[in-house]
mmCIF file of C-alpha atoms in Angstrom:
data_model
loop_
_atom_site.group_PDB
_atom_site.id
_atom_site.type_symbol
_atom_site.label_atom_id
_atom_site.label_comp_id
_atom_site.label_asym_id
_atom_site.label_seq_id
_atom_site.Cartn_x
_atom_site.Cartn_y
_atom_site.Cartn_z
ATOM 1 C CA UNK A 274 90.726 101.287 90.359
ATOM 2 C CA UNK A 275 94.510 100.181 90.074
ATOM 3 C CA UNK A 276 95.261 97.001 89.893
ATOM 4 C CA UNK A 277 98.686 95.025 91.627
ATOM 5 C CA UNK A 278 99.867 91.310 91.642
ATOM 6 C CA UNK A 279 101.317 90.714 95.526
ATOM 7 C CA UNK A 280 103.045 88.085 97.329
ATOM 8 C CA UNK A 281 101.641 88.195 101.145
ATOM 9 C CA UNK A 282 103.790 87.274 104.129
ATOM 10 C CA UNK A 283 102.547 84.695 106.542
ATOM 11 C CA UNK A 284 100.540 85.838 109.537
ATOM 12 C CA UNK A 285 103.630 84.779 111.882
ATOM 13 C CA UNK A 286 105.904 87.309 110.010
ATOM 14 C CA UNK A 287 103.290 90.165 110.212
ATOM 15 C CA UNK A 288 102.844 89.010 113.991
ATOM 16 C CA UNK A 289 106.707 89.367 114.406
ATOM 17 C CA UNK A 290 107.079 92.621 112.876
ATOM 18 C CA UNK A 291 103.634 94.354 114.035
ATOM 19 C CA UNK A 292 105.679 93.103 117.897
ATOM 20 C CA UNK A 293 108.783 95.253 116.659
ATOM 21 C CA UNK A 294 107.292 98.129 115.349
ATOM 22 C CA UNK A 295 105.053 98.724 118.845
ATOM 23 C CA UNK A 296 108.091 98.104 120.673
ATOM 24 C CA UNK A 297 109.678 100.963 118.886
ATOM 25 C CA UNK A 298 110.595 103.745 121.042
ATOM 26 C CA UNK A 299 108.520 106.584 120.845
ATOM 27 C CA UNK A 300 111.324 109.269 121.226
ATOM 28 C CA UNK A 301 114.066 107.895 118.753
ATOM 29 C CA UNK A 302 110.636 107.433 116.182
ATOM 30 C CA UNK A 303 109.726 111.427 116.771
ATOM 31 C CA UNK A 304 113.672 111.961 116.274
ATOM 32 C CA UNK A 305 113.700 109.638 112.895
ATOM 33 C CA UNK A 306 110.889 111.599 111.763
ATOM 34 C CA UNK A 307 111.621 115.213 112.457
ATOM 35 C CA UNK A 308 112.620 115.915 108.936
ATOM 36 C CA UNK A 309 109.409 114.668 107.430
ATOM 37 C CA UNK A 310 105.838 115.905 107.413
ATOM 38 C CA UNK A 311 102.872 113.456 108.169
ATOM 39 C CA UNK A 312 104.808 110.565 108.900
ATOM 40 C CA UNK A 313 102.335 107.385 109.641
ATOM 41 C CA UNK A 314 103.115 103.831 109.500
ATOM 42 C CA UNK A 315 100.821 101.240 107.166
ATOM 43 C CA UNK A 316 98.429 99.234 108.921
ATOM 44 C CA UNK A 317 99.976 95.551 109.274
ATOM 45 C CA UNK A 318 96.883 94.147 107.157
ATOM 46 C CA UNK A 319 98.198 95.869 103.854
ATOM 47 C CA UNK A 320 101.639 94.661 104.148
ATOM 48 C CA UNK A 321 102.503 92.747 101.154
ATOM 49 C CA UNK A 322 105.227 92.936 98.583
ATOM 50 C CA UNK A 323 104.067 94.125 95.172
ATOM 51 C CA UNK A 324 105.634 91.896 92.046
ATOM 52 C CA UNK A 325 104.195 93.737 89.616
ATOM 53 C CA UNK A 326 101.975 97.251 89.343
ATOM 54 C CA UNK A 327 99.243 97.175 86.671
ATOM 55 C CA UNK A 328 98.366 100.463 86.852
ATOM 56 C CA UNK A 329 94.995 102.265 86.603
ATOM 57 C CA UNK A 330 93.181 101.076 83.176
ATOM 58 C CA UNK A 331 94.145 97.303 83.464
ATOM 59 C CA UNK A 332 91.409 95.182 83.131
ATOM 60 C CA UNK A 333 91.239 92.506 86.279
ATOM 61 C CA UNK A 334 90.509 89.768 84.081
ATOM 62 C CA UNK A 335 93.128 89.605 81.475
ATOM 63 C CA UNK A 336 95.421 90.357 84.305
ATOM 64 C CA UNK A 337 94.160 87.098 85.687
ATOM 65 C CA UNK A 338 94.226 85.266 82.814
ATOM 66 C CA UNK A 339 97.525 85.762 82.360
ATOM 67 C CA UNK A 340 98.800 85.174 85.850
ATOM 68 C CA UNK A 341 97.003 81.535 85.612
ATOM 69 C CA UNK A 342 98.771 81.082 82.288
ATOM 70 C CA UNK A 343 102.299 81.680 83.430
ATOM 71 C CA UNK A 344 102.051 80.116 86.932
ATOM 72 C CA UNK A 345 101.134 77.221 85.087
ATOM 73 C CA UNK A 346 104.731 76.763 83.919
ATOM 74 C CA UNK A 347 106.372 77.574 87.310
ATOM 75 C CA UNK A 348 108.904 74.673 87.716
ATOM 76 C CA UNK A 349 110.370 76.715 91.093
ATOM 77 C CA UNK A 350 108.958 75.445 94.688
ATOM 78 C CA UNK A 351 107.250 78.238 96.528
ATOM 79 C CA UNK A 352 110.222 80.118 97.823
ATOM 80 C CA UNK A 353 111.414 80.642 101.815
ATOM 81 C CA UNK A 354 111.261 83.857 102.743
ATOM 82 C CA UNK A 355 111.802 86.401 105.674
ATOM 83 C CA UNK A 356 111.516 90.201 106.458
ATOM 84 C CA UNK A 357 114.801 91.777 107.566
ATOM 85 C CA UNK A 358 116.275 95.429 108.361
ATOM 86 C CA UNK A 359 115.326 98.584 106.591
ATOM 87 C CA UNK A 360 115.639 101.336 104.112
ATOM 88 C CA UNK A 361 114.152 104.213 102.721
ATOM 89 C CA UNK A 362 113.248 105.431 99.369
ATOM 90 C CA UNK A 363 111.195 108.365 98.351
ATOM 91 C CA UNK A 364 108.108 108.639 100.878
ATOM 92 C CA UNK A 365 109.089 105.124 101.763
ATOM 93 C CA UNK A 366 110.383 103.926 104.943
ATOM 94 C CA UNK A 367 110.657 99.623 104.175
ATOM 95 C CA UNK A 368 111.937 96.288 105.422
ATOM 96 C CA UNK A 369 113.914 94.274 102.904
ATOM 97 C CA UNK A 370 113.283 90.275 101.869
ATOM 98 C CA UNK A 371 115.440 87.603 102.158
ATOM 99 C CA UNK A 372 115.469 84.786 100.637
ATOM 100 C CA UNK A 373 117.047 81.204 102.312
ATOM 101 C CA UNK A 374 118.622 80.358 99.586
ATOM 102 C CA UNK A 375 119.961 81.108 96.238
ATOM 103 C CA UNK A 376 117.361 78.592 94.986
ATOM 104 C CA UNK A 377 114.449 80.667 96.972
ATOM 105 C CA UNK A 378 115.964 83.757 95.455
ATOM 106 C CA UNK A 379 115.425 82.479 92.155
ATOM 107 C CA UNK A 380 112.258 81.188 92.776
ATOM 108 C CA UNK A 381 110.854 84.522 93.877
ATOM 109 C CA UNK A 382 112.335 86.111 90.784
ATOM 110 C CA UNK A 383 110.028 83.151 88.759
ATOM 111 C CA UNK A 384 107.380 84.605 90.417
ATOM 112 C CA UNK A 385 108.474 88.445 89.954
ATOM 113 C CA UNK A 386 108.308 87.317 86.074
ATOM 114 C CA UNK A 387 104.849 85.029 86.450
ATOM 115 C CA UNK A 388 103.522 88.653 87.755
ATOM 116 C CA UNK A 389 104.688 89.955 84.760
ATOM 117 C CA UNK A 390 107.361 92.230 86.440
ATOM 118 C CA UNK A 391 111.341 92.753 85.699
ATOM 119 C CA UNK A 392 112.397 90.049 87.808
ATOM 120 C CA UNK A 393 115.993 91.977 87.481
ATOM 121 C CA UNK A 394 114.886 95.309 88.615
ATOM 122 C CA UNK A 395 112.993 93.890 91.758
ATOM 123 C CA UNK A 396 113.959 94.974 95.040
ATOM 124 C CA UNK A 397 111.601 92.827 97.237
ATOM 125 C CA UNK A 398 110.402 95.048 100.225
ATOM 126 C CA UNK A 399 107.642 95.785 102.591
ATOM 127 C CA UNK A 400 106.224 99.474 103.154
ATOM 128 C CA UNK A 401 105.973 99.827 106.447
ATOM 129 C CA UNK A 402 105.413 103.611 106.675
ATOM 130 C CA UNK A 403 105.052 106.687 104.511
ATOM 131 C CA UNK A 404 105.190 109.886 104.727
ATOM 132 C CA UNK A 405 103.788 113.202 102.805
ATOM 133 C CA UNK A 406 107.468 115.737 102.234
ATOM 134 C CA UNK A 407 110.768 116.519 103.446
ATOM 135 C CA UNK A 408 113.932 114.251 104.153
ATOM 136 C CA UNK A 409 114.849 112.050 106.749
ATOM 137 C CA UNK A 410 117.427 111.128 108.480
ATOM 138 C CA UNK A 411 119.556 108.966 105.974
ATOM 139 C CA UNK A 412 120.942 106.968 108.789
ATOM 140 C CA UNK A 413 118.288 107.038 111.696
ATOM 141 C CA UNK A 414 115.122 106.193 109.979
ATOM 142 C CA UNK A 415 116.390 102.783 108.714
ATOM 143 C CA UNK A 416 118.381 102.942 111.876
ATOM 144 C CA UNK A 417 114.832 102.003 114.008
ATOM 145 C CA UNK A 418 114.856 98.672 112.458
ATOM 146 C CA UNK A 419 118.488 97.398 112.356
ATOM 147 C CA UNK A 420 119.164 94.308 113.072
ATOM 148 C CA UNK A 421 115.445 93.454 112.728
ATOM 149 C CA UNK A 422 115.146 90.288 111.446
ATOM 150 C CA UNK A 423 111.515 87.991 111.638
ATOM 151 C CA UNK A 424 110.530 84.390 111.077
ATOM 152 C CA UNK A 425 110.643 82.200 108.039
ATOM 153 C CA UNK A 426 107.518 82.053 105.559
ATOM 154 C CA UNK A 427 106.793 80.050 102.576
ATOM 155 C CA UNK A 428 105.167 82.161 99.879
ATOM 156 C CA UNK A 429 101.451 80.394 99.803
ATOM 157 C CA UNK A 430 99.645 82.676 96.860
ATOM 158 C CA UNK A 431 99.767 85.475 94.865
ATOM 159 C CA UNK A 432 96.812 87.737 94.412
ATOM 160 C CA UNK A 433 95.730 90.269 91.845
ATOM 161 C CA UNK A 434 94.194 93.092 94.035
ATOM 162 C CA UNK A 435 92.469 96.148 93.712
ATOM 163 C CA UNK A 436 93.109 99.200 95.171
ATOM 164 C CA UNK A 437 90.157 101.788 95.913
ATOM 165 C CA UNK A 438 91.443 104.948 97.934
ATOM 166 C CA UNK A 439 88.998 105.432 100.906
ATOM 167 C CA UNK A 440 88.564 107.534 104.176
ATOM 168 C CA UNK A 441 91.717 106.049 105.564
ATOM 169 C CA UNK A 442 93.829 105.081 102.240
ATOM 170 C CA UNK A 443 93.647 102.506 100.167
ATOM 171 C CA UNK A 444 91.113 99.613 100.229
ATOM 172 C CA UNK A 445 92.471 96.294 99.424
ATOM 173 C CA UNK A 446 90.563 93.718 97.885
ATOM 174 C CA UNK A 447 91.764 90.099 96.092
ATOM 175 C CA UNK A 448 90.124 90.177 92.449
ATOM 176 C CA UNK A 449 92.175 86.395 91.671
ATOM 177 C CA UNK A 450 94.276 84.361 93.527
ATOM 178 C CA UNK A 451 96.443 82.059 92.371
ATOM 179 C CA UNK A 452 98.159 79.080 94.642
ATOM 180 C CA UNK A 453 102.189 79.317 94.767
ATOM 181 C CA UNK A 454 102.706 75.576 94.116
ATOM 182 C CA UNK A 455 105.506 73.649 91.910
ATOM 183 C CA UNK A 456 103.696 72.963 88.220
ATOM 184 C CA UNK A 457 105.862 69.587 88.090
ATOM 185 C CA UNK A 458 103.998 68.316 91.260
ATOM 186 C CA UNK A 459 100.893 68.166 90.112
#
């Protein structure tokens, strides 16, 4: 079992960019790709952006514990967000995370650090596809989502899941979830 704290995006934005990612064109996604070996794209119900990775011997409940404890003192509002363009890393092929405003930015970092992350080492992103070896294209693989930019989405939760690897990846399931609501309001 491994454990991760994650910040979901609104059914809209996963509507938006499932849309963009089936409009893709087939040929210029085989030419993306050709570098790479078992190249497959992450069904749109595990999209989320990881805050903070737990690892594999955390125990579920002090993890929630201490997610209630430090949301508690959240002053931030829940934070606008959107998904826009790409990038790769390692195996990853990703859209990015904007925030509205410097105040949403700063927000999500609250958050980042309620997870128990490094709110200065985050890169907020969305895995959108993976793949097993080999190098891509530095320029074409982001390439197939320039310019892609979705809807606006106000973070509603963050959840403590568990991941189980089954026939066809990982298994997602929500051990806590915790409201993303300002403390001063009540």
């Amino acid at each position: 079992m491994r454990l991760f704290t994650a910040l979901w995006p609104s059914e809209e934005a996963v509507r938006h960019l499932s849309e963009a990612i089936a409009a893709l064109d087939p040929v210029r996604v085989r030419e993306a790709t050709a570098g790479v070996r078992k190249f497959r794209f992450t069904a749109a119900e595990r999209w989320h952006l990881t805050l903070r990775f737990h690892g594999d011997d955390a125990d579920p409940q002090s993890v929630a514990d201490r997610l209630d404890r430090r949301m508690a003192h959240i002053t931030a509002a829940p934070p606008a967000l959107r998904l826009t363009g790409s990038g790769t890393f390692r195996g990853v092929l990703w859209t990015g995370v904007e925030p509205a405003t410097e105040t949403d930015r700063l927000a999500l970092r609250e958050l980042v650090r309620a997870a128990g992350g490094d709110p200065h080492g985050f890169r907020a992103h969305l895995t959108l596809a993976r793949w097993a070896s080999g190098r891509p294209d530095r320029r074409s693989m982001p390439g197939l989502l320039t310019g892609y930019t979705g809807p606006w989405w106000t973070a509603g939760e963050l959840a403590v899941m568990r991941s189980d690897q089954g026939e066809g990846g990982p298994v997602y399931r929500a051990v806590h979830r915790v409201p993303v609501t300002r403390a001063a309001s009540g």
